[in-house]
GROMACS .gro file of C-alpha atoms in nm:
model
  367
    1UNK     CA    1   0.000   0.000   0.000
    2UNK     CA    2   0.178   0.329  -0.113
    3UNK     CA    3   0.149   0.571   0.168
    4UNK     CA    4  -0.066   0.806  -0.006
    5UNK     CA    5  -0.327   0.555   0.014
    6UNK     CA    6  -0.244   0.487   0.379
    7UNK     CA    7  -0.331   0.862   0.494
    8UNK     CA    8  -0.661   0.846   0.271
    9UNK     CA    9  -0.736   0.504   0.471
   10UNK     CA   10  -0.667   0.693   0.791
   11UNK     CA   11  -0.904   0.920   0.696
   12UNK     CA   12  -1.150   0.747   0.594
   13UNK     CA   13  -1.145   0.498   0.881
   14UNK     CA   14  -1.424   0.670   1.113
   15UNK     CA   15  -1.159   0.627   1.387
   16UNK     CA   16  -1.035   1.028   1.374
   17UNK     CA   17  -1.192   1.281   1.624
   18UNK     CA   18  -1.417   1.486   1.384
   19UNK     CA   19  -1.256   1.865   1.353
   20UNK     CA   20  -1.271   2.124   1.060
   21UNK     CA   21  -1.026   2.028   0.817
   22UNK     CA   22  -0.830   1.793   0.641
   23UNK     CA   23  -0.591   1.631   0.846
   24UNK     CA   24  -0.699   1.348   1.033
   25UNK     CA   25  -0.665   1.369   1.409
   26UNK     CA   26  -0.666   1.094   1.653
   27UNK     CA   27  -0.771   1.143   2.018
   28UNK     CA   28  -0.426   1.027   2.133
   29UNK     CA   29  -0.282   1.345   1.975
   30UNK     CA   30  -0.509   1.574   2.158
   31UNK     CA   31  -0.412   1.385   2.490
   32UNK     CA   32  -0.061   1.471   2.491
   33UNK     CA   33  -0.195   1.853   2.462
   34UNK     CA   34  -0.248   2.049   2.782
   35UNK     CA   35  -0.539   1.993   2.980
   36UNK     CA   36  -0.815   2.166   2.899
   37UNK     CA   37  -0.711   2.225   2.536
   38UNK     CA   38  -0.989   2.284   2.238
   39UNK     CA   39  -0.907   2.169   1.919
   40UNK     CA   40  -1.053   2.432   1.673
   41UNK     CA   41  -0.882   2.293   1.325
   42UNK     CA   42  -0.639   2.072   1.213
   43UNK     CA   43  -0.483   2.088   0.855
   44UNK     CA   44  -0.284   1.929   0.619
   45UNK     CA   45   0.036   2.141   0.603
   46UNK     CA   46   0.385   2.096   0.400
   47UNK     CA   47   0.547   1.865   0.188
   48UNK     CA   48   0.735   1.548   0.313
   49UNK     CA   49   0.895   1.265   0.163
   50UNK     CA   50   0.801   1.001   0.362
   51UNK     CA   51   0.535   1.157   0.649
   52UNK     CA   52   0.213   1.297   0.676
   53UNK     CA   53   0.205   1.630   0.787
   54UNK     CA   54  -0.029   1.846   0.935
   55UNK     CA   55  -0.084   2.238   1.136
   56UNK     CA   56  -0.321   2.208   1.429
   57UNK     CA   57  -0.524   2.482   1.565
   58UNK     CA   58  -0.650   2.494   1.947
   59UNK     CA   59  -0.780   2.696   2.226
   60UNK     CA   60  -0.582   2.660   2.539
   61UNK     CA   61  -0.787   2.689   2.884
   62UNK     CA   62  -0.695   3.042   2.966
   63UNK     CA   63  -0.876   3.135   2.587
   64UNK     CA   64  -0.499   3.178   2.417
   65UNK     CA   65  -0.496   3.061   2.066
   66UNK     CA   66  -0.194   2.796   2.000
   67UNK     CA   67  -0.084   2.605   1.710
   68UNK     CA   68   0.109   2.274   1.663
   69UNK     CA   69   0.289   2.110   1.417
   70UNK     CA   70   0.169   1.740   1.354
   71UNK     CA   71   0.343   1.433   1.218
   72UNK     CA   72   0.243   1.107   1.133
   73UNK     CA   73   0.447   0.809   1.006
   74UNK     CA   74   0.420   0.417   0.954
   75UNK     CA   75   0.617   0.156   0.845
   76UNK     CA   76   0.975   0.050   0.901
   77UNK     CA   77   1.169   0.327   1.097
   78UNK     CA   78   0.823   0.498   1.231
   79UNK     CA   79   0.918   0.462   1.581
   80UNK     CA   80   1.296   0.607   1.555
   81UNK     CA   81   1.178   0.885   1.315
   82UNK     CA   82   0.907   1.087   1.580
   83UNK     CA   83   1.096   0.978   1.874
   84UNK     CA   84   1.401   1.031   1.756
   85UNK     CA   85   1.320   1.404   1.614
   86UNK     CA   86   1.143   1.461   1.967
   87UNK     CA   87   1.451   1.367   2.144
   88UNK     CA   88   1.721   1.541   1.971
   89UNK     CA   89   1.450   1.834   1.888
   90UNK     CA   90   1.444   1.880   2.352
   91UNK     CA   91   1.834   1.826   2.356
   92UNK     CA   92   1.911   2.144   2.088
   93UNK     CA   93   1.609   2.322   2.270
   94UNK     CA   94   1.797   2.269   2.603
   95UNK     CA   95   2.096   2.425   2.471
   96UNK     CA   96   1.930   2.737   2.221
   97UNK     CA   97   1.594   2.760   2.317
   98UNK     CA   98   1.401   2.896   2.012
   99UNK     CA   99   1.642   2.728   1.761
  100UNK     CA  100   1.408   2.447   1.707
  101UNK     CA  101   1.028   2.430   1.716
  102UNK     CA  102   0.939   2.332   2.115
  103UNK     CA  103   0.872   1.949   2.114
  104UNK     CA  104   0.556   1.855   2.291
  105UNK     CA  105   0.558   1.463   2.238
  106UNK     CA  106   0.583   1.144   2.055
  107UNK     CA  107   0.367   0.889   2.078
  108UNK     CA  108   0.203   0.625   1.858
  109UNK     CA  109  -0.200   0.520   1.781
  110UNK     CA  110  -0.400   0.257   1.603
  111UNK     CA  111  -0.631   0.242   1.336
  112UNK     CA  112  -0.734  -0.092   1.265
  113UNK     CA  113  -0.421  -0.305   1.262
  114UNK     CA  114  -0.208   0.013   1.165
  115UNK     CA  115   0.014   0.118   1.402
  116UNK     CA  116   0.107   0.529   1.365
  117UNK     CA  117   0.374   0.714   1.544
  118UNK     CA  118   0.349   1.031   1.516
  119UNK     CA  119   0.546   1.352   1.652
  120UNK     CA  120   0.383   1.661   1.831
  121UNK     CA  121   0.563   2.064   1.841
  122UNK     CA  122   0.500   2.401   1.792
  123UNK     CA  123   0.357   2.483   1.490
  124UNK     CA  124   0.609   2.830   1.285
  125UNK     CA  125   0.529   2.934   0.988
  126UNK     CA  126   0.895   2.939   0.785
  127UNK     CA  127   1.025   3.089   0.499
  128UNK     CA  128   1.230   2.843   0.337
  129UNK     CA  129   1.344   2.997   0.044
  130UNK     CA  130   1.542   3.281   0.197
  131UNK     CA  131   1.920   3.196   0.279
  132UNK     CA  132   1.991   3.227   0.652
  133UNK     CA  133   2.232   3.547   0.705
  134UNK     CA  134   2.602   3.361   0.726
  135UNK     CA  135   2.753   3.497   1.028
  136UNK     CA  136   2.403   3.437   1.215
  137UNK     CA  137   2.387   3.152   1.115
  138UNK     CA  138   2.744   2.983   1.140
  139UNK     CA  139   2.745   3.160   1.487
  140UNK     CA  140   2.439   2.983   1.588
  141UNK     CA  141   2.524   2.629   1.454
  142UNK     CA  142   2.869   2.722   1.624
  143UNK     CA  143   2.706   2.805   1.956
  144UNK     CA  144   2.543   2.419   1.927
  145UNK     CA  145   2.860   2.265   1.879
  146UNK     CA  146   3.016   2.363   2.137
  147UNK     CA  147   2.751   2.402   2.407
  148UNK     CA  148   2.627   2.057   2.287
  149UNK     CA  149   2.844   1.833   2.504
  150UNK     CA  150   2.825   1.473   2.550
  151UNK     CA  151   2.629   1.355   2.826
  152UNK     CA  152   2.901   1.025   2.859
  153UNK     CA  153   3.189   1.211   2.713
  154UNK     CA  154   3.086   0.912   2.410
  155UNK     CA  155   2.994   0.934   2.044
  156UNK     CA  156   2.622   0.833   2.016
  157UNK     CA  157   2.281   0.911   2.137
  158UNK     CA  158   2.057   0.794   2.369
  159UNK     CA  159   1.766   0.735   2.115
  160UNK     CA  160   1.766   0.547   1.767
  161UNK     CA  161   1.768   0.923   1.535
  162UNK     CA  162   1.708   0.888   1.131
  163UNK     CA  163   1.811   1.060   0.822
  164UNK     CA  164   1.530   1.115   0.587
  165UNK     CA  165   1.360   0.769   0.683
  166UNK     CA  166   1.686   0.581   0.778
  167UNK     CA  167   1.758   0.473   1.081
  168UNK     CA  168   2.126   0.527   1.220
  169UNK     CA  169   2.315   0.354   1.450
  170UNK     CA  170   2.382   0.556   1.748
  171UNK     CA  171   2.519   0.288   2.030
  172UNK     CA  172   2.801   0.454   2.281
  173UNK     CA  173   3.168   0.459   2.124
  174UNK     CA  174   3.490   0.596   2.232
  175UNK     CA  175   3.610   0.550   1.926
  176UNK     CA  176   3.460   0.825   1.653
  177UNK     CA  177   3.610   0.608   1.362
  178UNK     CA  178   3.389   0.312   1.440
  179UNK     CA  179   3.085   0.515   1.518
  180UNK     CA  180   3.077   0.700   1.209
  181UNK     CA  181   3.170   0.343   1.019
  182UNK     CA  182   2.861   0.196   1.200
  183UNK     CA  183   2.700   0.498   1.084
  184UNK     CA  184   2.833   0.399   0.734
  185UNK     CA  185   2.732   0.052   0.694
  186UNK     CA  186   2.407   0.127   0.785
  187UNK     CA  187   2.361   0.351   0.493
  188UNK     CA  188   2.530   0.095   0.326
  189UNK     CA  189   2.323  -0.158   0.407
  190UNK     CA  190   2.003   0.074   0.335
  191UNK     CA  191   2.138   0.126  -0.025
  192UNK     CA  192   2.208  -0.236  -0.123
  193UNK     CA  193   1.867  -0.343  -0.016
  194UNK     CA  194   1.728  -0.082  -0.224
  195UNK     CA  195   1.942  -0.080  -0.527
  196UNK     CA  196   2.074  -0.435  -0.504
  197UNK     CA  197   2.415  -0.565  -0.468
  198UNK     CA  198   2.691  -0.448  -0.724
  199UNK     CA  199   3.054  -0.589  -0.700
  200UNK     CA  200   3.266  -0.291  -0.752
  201UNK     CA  201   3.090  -0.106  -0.517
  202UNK     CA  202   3.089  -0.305  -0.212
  203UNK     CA  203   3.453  -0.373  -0.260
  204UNK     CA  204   3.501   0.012  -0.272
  205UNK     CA  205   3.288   0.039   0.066
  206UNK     CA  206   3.504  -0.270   0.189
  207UNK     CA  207   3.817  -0.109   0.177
  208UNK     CA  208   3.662   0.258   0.292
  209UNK     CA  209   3.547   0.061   0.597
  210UNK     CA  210   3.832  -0.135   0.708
  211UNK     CA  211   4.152   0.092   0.588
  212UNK     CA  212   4.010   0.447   0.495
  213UNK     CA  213   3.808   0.555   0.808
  214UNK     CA  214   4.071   0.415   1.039
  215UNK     CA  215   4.316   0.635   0.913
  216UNK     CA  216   4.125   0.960   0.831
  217UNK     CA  217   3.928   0.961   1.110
  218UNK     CA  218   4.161   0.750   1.371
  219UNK     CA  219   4.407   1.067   1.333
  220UNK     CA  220   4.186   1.263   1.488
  221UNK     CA  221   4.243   1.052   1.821
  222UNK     CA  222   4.579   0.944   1.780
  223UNK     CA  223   4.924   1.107   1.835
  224UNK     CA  224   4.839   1.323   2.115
  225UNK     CA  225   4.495   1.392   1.936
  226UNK     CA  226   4.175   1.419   2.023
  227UNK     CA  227   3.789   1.537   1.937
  228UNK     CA  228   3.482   1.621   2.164
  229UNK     CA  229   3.207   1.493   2.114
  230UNK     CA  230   2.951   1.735   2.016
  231UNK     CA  231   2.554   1.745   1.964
  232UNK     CA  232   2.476   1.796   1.550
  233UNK     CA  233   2.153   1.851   1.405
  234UNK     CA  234   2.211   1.553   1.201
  235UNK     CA  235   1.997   1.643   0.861
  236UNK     CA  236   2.165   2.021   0.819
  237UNK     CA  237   2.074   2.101   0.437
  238UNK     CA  238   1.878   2.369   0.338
  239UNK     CA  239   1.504   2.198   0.375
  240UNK     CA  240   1.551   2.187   0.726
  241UNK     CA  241   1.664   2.564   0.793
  242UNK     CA  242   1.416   2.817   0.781
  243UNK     CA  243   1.322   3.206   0.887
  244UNK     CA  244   1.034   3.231   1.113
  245UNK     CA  245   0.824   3.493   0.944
  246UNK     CA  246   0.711   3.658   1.271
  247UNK     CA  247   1.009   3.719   1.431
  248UNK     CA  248   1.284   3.680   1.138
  249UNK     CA  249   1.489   3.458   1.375
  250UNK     CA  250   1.656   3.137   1.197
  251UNK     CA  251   1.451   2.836   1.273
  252UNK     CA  252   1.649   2.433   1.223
  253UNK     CA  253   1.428   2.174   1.248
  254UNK     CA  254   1.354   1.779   1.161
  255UNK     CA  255   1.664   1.708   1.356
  256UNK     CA  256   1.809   1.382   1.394
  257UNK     CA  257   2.078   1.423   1.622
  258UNK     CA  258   2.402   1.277   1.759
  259UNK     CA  259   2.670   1.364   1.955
  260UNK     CA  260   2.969   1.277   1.670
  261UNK     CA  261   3.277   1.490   1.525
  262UNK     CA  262   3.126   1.819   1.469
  263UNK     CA  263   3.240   1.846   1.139
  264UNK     CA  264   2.992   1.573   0.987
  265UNK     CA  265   2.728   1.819   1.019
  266UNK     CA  266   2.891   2.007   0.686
  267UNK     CA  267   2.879   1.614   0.502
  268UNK     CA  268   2.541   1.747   0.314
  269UNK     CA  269   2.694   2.139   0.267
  270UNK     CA  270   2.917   1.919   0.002
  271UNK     CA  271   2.634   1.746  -0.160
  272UNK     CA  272   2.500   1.787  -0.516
  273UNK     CA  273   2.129   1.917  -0.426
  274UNK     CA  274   2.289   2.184  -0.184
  275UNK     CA  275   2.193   2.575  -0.308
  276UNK     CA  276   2.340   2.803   0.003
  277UNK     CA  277   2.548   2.592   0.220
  278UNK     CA  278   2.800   2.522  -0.049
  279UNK     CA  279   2.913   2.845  -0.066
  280UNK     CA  280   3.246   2.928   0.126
  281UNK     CA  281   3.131   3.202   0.339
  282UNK     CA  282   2.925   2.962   0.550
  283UNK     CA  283   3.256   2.763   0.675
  284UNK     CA  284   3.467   3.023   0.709
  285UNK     CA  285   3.275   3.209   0.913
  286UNK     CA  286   3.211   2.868   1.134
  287UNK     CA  287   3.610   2.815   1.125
  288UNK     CA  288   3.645   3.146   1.314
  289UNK     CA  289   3.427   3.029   1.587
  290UNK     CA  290   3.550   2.670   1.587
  291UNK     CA  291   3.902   2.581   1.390
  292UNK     CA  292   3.897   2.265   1.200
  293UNK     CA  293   4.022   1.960   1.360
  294UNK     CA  294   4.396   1.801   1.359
  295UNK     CA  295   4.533   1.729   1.096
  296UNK     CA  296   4.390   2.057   0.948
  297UNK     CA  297   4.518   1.950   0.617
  298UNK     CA  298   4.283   1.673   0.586
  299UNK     CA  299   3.972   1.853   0.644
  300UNK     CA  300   3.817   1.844   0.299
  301UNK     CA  301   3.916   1.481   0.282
  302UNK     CA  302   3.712   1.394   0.596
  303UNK     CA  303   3.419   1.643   0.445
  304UNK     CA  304   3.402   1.409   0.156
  305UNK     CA  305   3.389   1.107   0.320
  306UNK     CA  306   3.118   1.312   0.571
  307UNK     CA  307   2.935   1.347   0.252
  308UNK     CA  308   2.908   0.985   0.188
  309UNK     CA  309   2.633   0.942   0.451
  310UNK     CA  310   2.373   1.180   0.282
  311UNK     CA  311   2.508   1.083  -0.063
  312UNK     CA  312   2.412   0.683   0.075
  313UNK     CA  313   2.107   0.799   0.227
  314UNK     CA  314   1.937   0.944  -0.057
  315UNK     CA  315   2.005   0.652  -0.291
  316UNK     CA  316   1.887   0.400  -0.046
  317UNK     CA  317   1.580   0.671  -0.054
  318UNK     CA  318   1.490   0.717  -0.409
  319UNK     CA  319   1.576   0.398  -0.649
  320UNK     CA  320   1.785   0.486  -0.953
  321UNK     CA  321   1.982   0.834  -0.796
  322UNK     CA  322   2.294   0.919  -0.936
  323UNK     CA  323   2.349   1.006  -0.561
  324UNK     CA  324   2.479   0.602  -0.513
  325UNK     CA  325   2.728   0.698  -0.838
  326UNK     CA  326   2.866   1.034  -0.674
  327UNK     CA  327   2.952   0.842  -0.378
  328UNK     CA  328   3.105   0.547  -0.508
  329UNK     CA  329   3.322   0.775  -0.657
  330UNK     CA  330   3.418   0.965  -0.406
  331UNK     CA  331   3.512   0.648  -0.213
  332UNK     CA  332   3.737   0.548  -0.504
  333UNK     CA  333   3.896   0.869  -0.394
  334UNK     CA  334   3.954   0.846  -0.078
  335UNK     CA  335   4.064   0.478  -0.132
  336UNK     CA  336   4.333   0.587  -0.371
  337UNK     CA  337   4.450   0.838  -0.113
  338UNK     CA  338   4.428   0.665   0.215
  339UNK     CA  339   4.433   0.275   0.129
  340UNK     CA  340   4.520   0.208  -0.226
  341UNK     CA  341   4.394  -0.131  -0.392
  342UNK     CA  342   4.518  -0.211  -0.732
  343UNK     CA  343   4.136  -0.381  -0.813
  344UNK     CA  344   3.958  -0.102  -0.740
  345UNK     CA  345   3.803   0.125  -1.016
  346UNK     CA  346   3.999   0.471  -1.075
  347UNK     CA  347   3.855   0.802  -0.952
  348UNK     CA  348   3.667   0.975  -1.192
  349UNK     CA  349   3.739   1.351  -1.184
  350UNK     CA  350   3.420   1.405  -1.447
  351UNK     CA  351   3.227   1.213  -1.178
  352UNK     CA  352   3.304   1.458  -0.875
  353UNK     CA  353   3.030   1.756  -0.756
  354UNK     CA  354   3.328   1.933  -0.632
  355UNK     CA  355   3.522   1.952  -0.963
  356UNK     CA  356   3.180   1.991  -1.207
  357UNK     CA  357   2.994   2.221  -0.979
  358UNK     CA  358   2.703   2.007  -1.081
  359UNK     CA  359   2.344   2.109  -0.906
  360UNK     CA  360   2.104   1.844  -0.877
  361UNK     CA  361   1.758   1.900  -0.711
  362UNK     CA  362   1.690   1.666  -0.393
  363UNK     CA  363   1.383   1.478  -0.472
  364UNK     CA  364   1.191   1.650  -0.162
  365UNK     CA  365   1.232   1.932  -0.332
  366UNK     CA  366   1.057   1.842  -0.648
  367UNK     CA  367   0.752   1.655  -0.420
   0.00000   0.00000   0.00000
């Protein structure tokens, strides 16, 4: 059943409290709300890949008007998805309040033998097609870094987070190599079961796994070296930033968070769908709040292999992207580089974002 015909379903099923609009609302939404709350409207609201989205209006008991932001999903990686965004959504809140939509709850409901999860926040009304203003904004994402501290002093988080619909590994490490490779063969993983197996390919991952990210990323805690683990959004590309229209304040949200190398957050700036964040003023203006890690000279190589996980992600996402091409080429990189292996493919230079300047839309953009 495609999901479209899931929400219609839901609709449909005489199960839904009955409320102007057309976003169906389930009475285990409205019981996570403060007591006493009124439910005047609820309605469907945005575009999203993989969820059902909605803006609810209410009454509160002392007669204020409040509105809330609504999400429903099903399926594999339901649970992680509204949990997961409610969890790291609270932990960024803790540390900037007002940089993400307030979480309310998570929770999940029936309909029949469906099971939904959905995810409960305030409702603000974005402009997403303004770019954030740089220094604001790499001062901001800055100010998360580095107030964003790891409860264990570990990579990881204490919730199952996703990407898009993917769910990520997020058990404690000490080790940031084999947390972000446990990161990576998930993605991996994802990908092949989508776009099936192809030799060349999972030999390139092979050697990325066991010889690449052991030496780009075990430098960073080796010889005297060492990273702190820091909270990231998770899902930083330009769908996810916004300017509240009220206030004009700079808005991230649909996090899925984990405390990790701070520098994966920029993985998706490198990507081919990305329209502001590629441009060099928004690092350099984060490098003069936080420097780029030892060995400084490696930095764009780690970026690239950052990049891998959002590359990975959308392909396992959308069958057919050239997104699973990009990356397999950029591994063939960084396996020339860092662990060489005469029956690997060569690096195509024609093949690489960063060399073409290609732009390719994101598929949730073109929803």
């Amino acid at each position: 059943m495609s999901k479209s015909s899931v929400w219609v379903e839901l609709s449909d099923s005489g199960l839904m409290v009955e409320v102007e609009g057309d976003f169906p609302l389930s009475q285990a939404v409205i019981d996570v709300m403060p007591e006493g709350t009124r439910v005047v409207s609820a309605v469907s609201y945005g575009t999203s890949a993989w969820t059902k989205t909605g803006r609810i209006l209410v009454t509160l008991k002392d007669g204020t008007r409040k509105r809330y932001f609504a999400k429903y999903a099903t399926g594999k990686g339901a649970q992680p998805l509204v949990e997961g965004e409610y969890h790291s959504g609270a932990a960024i809140d803790a540390l900037i309040s007002g940089l993400v939509p307030k979480p309310t709850a998570w929770g999940m409901f029936k309909a029949g033998e469906l099971e939904i999860h959905f995810y409960l926040g305030d409702f603000i009304d974005l402009d997403l097609a303004t770019a954030p203003e740089p220094m604001q904004f790499a001062s901001l994402i800055a100010e998360l870094h580095q107030k964003g501290a790891s409860p264990n002093g570990m990579f990881g988080f204490p919730v199952a987070t996703v990407c898009g619909i993917m769910e990520r590994t997020v058990t404690w490490e000490t080790s940031w190599a084999k947390s972000f490779a446990n990161q990576l063969k998930d993605v991996i993983k994802y990908d092949n079961e989508t776009n099936g197996n192809w030799p060349e390919y999972d030999a390139a991952c092979e050697q990325l796994l066991q010889v690449v990210i052991p030496r780009l990323l075990g430098a960073l805690q080796s010889e005297g070296r060492n990273i702190t683990p820091k909270l990231i959004h998770g899902d930083l590309w330009e769908q996810n930033v916004g300017i509240d229209m009220e206030t004009g304040d700079i808005i991230l949200f649909d996090p899925g968070s984990v405390y990790a190398h701070n520098e994966m957050e920029f993985g998706t700036w490198r990507c081919s769908w990305a329209f502001h964040f590629n441009a060099p003023i928004y690092q350099r203006l984060y490098q003069r709040h936080i420097e780029p890690s030892e060995p400084v000279e490696e930095w764009d190589d780690r970026n690239r292999l950052y990049s891998l996980h959002p590359y990975l992600n959308d392909s396992a996402g959308h069958p057919g992207s050239v997104s699973r091409q990009t990356a397999y080429n950029d591994m063939l990189y960084l396996c020339e580089k860092y662990g060489p292996l005469d029956s690997l493919e060569k690096y195509d230079p024609g093949k690489d974002v960063m060399v073409t300047k290609a732009y390719i839309a994101h598929p949730t953009s073109q929803l």
